[in-house]
CSV table of C-alpha atoms in Angstrom, one decimal:
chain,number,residue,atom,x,y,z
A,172,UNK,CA,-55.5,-38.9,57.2
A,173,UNK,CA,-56.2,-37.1,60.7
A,174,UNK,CA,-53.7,-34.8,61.8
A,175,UNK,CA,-51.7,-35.4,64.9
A,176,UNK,CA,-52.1,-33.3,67.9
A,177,UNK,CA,-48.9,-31.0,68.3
A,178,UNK,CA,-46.2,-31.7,70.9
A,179,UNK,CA,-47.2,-28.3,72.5
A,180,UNK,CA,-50.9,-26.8,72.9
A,181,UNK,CA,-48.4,-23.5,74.1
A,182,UNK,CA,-44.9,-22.6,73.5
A,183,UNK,CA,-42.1,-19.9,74.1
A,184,UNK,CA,-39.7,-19.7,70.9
A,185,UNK,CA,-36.5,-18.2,72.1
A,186,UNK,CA,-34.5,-16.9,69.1
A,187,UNK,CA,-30.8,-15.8,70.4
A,188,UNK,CA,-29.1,-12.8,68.5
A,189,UNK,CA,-26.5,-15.3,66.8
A,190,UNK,CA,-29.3,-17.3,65.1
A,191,UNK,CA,-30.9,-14.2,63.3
A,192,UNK,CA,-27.3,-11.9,62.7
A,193,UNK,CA,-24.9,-12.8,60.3
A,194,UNK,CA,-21.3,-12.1,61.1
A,195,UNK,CA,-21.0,-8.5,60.4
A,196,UNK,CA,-24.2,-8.7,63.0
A,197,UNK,CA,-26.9,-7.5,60.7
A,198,UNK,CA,-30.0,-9.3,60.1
A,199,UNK,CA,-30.4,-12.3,58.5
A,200,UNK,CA,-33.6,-11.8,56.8
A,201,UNK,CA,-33.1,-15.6,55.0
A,202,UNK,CA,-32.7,-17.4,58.7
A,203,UNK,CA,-35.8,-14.4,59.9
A,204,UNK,CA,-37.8,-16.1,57.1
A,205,UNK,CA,-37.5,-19.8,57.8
A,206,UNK,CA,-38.2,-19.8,61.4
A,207,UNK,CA,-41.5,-17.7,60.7
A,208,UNK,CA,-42.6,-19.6,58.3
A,209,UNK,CA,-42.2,-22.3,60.6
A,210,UNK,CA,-44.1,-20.5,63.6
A,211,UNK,CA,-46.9,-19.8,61.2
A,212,UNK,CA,-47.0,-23.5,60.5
A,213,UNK,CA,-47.3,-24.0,64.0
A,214,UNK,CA,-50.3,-21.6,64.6
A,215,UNK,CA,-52.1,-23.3,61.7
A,216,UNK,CA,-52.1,-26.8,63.6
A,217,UNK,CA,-53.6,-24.7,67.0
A,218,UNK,CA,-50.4,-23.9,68.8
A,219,UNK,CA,-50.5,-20.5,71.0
A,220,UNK,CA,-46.6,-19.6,70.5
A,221,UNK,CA,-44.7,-16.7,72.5
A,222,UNK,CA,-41.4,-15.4,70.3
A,223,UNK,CA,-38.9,-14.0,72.7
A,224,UNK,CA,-36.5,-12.6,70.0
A,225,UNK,CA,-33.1,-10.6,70.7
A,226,UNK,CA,-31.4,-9.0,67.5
A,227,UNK,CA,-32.6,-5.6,68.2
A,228,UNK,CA,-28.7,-4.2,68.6
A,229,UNK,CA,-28.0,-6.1,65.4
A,230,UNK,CA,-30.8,-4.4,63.5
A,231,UNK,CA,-29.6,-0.8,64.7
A,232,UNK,CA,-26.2,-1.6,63.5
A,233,UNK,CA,-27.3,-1.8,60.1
A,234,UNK,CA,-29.3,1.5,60.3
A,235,UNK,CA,-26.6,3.5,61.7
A,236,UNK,CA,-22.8,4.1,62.6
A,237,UNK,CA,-21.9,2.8,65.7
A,238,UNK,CA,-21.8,6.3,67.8
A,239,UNK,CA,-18.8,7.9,69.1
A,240,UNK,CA,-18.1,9.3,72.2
A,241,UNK,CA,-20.9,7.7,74.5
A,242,UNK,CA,-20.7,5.3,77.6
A,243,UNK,CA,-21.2,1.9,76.4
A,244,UNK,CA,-24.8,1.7,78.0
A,245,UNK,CA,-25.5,4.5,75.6
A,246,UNK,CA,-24.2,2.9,73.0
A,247,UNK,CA,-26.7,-0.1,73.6
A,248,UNK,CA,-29.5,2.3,74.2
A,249,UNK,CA,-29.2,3.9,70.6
A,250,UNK,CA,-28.8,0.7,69.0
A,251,UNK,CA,-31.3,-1.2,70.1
A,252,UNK,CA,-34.2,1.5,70.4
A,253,UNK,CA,-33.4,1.9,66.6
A,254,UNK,CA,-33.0,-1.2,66.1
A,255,UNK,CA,-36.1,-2.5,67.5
A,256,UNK,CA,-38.2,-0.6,65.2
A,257,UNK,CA,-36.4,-2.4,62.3
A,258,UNK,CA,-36.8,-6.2,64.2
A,259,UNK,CA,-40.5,-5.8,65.3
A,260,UNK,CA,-41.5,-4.5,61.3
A,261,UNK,CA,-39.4,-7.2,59.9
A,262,UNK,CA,-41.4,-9.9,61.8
A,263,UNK,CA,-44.4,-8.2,61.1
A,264,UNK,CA,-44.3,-8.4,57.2
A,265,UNK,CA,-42.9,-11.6,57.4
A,266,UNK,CA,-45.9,-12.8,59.8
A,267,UNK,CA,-47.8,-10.9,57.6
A,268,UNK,CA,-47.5,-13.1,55.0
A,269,UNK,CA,-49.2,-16.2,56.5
A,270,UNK,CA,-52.0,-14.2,57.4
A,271,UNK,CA,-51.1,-13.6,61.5
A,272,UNK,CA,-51.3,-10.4,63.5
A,273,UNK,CA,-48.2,-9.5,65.7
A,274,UNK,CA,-48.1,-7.8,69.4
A,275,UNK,CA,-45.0,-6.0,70.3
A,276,UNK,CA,-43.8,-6.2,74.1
A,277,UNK,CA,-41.4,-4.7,75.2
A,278,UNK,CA,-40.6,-5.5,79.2
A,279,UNK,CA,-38.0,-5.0,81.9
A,280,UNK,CA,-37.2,-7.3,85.1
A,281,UNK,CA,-39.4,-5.1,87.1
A,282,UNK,CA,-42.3,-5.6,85.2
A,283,UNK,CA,-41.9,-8.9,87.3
A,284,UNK,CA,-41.5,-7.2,90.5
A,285,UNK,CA,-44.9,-8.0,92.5
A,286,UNK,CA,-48.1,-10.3,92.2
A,287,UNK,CA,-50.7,-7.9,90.9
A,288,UNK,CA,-48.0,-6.6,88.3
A,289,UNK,CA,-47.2,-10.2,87.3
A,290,UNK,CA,-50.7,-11.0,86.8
A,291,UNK,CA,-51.9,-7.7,84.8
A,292,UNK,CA,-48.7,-8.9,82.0
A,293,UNK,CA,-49.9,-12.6,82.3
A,294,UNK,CA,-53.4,-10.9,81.4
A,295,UNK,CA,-52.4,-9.2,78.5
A,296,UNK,CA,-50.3,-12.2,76.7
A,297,UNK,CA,-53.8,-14.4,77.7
A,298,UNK,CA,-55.8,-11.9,75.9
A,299,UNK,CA,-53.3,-11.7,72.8
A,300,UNK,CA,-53.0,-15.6,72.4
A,301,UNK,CA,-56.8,-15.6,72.8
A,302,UNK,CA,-57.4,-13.7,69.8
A,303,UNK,CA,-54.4,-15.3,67.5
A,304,UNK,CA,-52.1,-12.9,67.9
A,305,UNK,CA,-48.2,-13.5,68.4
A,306,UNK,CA,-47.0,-11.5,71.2
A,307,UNK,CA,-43.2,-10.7,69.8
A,308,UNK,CA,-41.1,-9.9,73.4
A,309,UNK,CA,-37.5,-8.1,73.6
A,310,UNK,CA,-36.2,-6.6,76.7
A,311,UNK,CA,-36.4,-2.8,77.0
A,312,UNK,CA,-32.8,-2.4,76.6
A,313,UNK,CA,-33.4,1.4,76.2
A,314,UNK,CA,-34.1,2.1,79.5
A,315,UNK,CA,-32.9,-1.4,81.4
A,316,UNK,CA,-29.3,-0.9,83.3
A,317,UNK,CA,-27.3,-2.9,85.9
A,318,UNK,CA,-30.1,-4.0,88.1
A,319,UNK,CA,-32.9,-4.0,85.5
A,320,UNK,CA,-32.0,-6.2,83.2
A,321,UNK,CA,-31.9,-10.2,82.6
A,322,UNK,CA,-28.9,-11.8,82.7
A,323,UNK,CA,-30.4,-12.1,79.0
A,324,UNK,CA,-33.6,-13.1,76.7
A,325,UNK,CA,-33.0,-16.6,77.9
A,326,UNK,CA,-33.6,-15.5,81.8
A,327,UNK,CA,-36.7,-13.2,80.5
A,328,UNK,CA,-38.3,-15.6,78.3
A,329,UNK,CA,-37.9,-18.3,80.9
A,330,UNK,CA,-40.1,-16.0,83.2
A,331,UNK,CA,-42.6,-15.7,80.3
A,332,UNK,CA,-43.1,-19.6,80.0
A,333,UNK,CA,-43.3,-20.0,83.3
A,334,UNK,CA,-45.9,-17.1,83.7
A,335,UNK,CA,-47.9,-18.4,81.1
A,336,UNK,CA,-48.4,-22.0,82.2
A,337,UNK,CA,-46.2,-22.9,78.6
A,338,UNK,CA,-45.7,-26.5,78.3
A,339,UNK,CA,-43.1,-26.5,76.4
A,340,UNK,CA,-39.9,-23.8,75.6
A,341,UNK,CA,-37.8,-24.1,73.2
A,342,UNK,CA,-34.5,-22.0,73.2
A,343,UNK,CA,-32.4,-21.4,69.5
A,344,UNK,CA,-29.0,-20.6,69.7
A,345,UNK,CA,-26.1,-21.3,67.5
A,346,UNK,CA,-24.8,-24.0,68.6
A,347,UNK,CA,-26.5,-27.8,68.4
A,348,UNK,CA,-27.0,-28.2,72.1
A,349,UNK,CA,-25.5,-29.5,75.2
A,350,UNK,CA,-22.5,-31.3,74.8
A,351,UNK,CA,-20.1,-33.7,77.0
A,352,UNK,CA,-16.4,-33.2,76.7
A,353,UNK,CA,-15.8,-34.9,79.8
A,354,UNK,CA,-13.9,-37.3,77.9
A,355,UNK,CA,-12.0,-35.5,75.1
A,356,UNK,CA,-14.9,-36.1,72.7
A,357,UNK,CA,-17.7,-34.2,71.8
A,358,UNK,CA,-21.0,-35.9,72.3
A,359,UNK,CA,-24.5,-34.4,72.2
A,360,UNK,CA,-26.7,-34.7,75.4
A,361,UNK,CA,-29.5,-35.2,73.8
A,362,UNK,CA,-31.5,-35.8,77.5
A,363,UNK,CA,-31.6,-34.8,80.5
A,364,UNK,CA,-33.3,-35.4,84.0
A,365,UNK,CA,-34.7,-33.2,86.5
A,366,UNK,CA,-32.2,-34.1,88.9
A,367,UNK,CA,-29.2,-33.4,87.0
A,368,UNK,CA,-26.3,-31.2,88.2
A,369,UNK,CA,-22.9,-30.1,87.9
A,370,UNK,CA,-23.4,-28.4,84.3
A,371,UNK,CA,-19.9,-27.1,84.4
A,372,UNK,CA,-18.2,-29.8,84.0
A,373,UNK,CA,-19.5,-29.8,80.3
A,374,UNK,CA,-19.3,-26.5,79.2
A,375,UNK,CA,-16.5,-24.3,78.4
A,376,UNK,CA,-17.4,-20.8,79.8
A,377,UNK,CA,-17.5,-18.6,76.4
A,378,UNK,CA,-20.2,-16.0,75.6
A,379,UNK,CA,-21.4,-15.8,71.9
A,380,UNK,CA,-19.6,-13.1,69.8
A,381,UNK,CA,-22.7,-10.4,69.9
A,382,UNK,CA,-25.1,-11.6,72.3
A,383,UNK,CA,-25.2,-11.4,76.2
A,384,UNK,CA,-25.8,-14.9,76.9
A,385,UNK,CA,-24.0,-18.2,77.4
A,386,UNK,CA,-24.6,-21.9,78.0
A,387,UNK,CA,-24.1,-22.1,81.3
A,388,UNK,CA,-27.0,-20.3,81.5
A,389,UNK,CA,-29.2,-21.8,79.3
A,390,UNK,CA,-28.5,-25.0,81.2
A,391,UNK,CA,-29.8,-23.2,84.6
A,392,UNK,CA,-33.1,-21.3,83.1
A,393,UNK,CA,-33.7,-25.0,81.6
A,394,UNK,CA,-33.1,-26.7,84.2
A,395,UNK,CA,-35.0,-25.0,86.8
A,396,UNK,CA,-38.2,-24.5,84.3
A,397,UNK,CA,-38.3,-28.2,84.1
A,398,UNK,CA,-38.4,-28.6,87.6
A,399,UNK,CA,-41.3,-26.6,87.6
A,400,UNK,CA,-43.0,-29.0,85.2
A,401,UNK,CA,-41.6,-27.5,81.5
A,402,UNK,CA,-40.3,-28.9,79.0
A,403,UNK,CA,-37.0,-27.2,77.7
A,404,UNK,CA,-35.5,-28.1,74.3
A,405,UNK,CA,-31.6,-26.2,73.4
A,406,UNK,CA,-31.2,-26.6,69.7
A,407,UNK,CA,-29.7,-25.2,66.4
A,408,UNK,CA,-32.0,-22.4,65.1
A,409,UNK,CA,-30.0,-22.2,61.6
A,410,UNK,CA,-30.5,-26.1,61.6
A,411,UNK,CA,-33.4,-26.5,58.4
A,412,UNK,CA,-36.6,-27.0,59.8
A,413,UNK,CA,-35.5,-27.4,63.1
A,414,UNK,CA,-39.3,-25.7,64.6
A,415,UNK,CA,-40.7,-28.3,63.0
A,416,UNK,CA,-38.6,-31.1,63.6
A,417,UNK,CA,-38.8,-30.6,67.2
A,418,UNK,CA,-42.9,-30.7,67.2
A,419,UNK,CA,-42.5,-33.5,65.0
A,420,UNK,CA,-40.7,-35.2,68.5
A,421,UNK,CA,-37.5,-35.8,66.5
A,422,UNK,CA,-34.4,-36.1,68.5
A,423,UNK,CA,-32.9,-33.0,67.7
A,424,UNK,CA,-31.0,-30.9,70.2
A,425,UNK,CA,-30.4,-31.5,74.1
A,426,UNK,CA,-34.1,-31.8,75.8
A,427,UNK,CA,-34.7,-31.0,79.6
A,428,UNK,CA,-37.6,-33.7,80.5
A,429,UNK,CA,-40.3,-32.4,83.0
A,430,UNK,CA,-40.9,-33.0,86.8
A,431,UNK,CA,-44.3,-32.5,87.9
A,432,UNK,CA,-46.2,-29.3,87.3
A,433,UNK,CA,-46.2,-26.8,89.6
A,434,UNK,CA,-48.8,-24.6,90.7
A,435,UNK,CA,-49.0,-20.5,89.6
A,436,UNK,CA,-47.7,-18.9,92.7
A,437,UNK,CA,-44.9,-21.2,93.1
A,438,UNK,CA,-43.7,-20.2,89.2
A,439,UNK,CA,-43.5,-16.5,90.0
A,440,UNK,CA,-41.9,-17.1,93.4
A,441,UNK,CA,-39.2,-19.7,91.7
A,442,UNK,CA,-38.5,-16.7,89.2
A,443,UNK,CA,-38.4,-13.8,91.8
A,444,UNK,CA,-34.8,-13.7,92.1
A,445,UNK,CA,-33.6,-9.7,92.7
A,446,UNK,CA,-37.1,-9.1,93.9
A,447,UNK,CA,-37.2,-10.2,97.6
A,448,UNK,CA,-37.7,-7.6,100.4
A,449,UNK,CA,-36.0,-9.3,103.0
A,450,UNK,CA,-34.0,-12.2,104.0
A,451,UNK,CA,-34.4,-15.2,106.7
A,452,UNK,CA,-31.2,-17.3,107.5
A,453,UNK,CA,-32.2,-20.4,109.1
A,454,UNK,CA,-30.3,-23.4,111.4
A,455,UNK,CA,-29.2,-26.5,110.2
A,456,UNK,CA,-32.5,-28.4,111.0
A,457,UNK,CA,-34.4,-26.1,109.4
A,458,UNK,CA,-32.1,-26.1,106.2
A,459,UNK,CA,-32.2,-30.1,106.0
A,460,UNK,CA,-36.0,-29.8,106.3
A,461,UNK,CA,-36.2,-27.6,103.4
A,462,UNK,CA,-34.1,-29.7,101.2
A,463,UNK,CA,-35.9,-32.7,101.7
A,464,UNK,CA,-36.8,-34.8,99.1
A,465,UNK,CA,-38.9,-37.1,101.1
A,466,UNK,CA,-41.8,-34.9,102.5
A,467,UNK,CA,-42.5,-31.2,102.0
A,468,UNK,CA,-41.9,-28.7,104.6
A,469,UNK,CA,-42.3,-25.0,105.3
A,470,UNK,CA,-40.6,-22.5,107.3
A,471,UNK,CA,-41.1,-22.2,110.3
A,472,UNK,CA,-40.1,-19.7,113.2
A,473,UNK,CA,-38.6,-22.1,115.5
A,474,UNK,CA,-35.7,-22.6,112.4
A,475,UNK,CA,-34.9,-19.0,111.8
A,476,UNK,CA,-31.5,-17.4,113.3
A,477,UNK,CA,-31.7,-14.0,112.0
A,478,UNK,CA,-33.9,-12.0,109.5
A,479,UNK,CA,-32.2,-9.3,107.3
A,480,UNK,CA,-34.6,-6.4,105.5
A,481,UNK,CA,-38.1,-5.4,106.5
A,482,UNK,CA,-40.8,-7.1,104.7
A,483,UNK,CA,-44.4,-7.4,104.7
A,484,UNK,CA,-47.4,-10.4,104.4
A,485,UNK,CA,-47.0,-11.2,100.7
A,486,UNK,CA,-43.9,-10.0,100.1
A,487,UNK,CA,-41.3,-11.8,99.0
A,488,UNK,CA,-38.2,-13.3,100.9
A,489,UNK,CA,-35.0,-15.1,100.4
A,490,UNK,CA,-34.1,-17.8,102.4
A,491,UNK,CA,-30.2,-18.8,103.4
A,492,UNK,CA,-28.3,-20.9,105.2
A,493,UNK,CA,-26.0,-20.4,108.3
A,494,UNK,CA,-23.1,-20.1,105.4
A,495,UNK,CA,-24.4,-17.8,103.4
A,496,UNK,CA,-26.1,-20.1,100.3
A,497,UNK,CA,-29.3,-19.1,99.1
A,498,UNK,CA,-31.6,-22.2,99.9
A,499,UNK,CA,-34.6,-20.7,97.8
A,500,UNK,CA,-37.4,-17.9,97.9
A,501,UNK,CA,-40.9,-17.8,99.9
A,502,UNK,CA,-43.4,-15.7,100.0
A,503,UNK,CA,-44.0,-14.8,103.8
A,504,UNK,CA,-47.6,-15.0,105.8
A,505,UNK,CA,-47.0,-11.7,107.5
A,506,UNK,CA,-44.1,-9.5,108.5
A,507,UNK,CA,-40.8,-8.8,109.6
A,508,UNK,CA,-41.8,-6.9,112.6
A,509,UNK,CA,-44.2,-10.0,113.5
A,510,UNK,CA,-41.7,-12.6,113.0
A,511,UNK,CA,-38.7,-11.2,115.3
A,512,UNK,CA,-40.5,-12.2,118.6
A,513,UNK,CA,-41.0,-15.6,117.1
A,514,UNK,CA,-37.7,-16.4,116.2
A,515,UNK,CA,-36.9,-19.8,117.2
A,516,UNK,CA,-40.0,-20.6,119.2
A,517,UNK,CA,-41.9,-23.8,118.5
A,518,UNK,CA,-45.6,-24.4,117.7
A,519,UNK,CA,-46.1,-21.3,115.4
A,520,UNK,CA,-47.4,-20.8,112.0
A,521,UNK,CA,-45.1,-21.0,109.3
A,522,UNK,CA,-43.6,-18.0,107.3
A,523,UNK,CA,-43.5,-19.3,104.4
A,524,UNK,CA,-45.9,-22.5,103.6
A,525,UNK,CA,-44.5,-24.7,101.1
A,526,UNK,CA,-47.1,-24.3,98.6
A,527,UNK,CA,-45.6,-20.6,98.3
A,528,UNK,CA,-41.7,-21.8,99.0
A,529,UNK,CA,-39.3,-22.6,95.7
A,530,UNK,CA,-36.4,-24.3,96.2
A,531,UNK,CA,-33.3,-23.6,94.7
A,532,UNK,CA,-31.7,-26.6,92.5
A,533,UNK,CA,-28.1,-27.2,94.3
C-alpha cells in the first residue's frame, strides 16, 4: 500500500510548559515521551520539524530549591539556565532512541533585530533540517529581560515558522483549543478564516498556572501567521496521539486556514514588531489606502504628516495613524533625513513599497 504524502513537508511543534510539567511543575517524562515518539514518526515519513519547547523553569525546579533572597528575574535566570541543561538532555536521549540527532538553540528577540542577522539564523536551521537534525529552540531566558524577551515561546516560535517558510505550525497547550462561550455553552472552534476578528469575545483572559503565555495570544500569533500563508493548528498536547492525528487531517483542535503565501521579506517585516527605528504617521487618505482590500498600495510621501526617530534605507519603520494606531510596519527605501522635505508632496517614490509593507490585522 503507498504511503500518503504528510500534511506538512515542514513544521514548527510548539510544546507549552503546561503540556510537559505536571502539577508540582516538574517534568513529565511520560507526556516528553509520547510526543517524541510521535515527532520521530514524523521524520521517518520526510517531514523537516522545528520543536520550540518551553519547560526549562520546570526542569530547574526539580534540580534545585527555589532560591531565596533574589529579584524575581533572577529567580528565572537560575532556574531555567539549570534547567535547560536538564530539558535539552532529556529530549536528546529520548530522540536518541529513534535514531535522530538534536541541535540545541537557544535565541533572544534580538537575534531577530536586522536582515543579515535574520538570514544568518534562517541559515543555520536550513543547514540543520538539511542534514536530519531537529533543531530543539527555547528562549535564552538567562540573559532575556523586559525588552528582550517574547511575549512567550508562542511569539518566538511564530517568528521561527515564518522565517523558515514552515507550512504548517502547530501549537500544544493544555487546553483543547479555541472555544465560543458567547452563548453560555462551550463549543470548540474547530475553524477559522483569515478574516476573523474580535477573539475576545471568546476567551476569558487567564494565563496558565506556570507558563507566560495565554490564549489571547495564541489566537493573535495564529492568526497573523495565517495571513501570511500558514497554517496554524491550537490543540491538546496531553490528547493521545494528538501529533499524529493532526497529520493524519483529523479534526482535532481549532485550525487557522491559510491566506495566500507571502513572500520572505514581507515575513520578517510582519514579525518586526520592537524592532523599528523610526515611525511615520500618515493622513486619513493615506491610512484608507493602506487598508485596502481591493488593490495594494504603498506609502507614499504625499500621505505622511509627521515622522518620529531617525532611520535609514533598509531600516525598519512603523507606520500609524493620525490617532495613534499602529497601521503596520515597512521597510523604508532611504531615510529620515531624505523623506522630511518630501512630506506631503505628490509624484514621489514611495517609502515603503508594498511588497516590503505588513499590514497589521485590525
Amino acid at each position: 500500500m503507498k504511503q500518503a504524502h504528510p500534511l506538512y513537508r515542514k513544521t514548527v511543534v510548539k510544546i507549552g510548559t503546561n503540556v510537559i510539567t505536571r502539577k508540582d511543575g516538574q517534568l513529565d517524562f511520560e507526556v516528553l515521551a509520547s510526543l517524541t515518539d510521535q515527532l520521530a514518526a514524523l521524520r521517518r515519513q520526510g517531514v523537516q520539524v522545528i520543536l520550540v519547547s518551553s519547560g526549562a523553569v520546570g526542569a530547574g525546579r526539580a534540580i534545585i530549591k527555589q532560591p531565596q533572597n533574589l529579584s524575581p528575574v533572577a529567580v528565572r535566570q537560575v532556574l531555567s539556565s539549570t534547567g535547560q541543561i536538564r530539558l535539552i538532555n532529556t529530549y536528546n536521549d529520548l530522540f536518541a532512541r529513534h535514531g535522530l540527532v538534536t541541535a540545541q538553540i537557544l535565541v533572544t528577540k534580538s537575534d531577530f533585530r536586522d536582515r543579515l542577522h535574520y538570514s544568518n539564523m534562517r541559515t543555520c536551521f536550513s543547514a540543520l533540517l538539511q542534514q536530519g537534525i531537529i533543531p530543539v529552540v527555547n528562549e535564552n531566558d538567562a540573559v532575556s529581560v523586559t525588552e528582550l524577551m517574547f511575549t512567550d515561546n508562542d511569539e518566538l516560535s511564530g517568528l521561527i515558522a515564518s522565517m523558515m517558510d514552515a507550512e504548517g505550525h502547530i501549537i500544544l497547550s493544555h487546553v483543547d483549543g479555541l472555544f465560543d462561550m458567547s452563548e453560555g455553552k462551550e463549543t470548540l472552534i474547530t475553524e477559522i478564516d483569515p478574516s476573523a476578528k474580535h477573539f475576545h469575545q471568546y476567551i476569558t483572559p487567564t494565563k496558565s498556572e506556570f507558563g507566560r503565555g495565554g490564549m489571547l495570544t495564541k489566537c493573535h500569533i495564529a492568526q497573523k501567521l495565517s495571513k501570511l500563508g500558514i497554517t496554524v493548528h491550537i490543540a491538546n498536547g496531553r490528547a493521545p496521539g494528538i501529533l499524529t492525528r493532526i497529520f493524519q487531517g483529523e479534526a482535532v483542535g481549532t485550525r487557522f486556514l491559510p491566506a495566500k503565501a507571502a513572500h520572505g521579506p514581507k515575513k520578517w517585516i510582519a514579525n518586526s514588531e520592537g524592532l523599528e527605528k523610526g515611525a511615520v504617521t500618515v493622513n486619513q487618505g493615506a491610512e484608507a489606502a493602506l487598508l485596502s482590500t481591493e488593490r495594494a498600495n504603498s506609502l507614499l510621501p504625499v500621505g505622511i504628516e509627521s515622522i518620529t526617530g531617525s532611520f535609514h534605507k533598509g531600516d525598519i519603520i512603523k507606520i500609524c495613524s493620525s490617532d495613534g494606531h499602529i497601521i503596520g510596519y515597512g521597510m523604508a527605501q532611504y531615510s529620515s533625513e531624505k523623506t522630511l522635505p518630501l512630506i506631503g508632496l505628490k509624484d514621489q517614490k514611495p517609502l515603503v513599497h508594498y511588497d516590503y509593507l505588513y499590514i497589521k490585522p485590525v
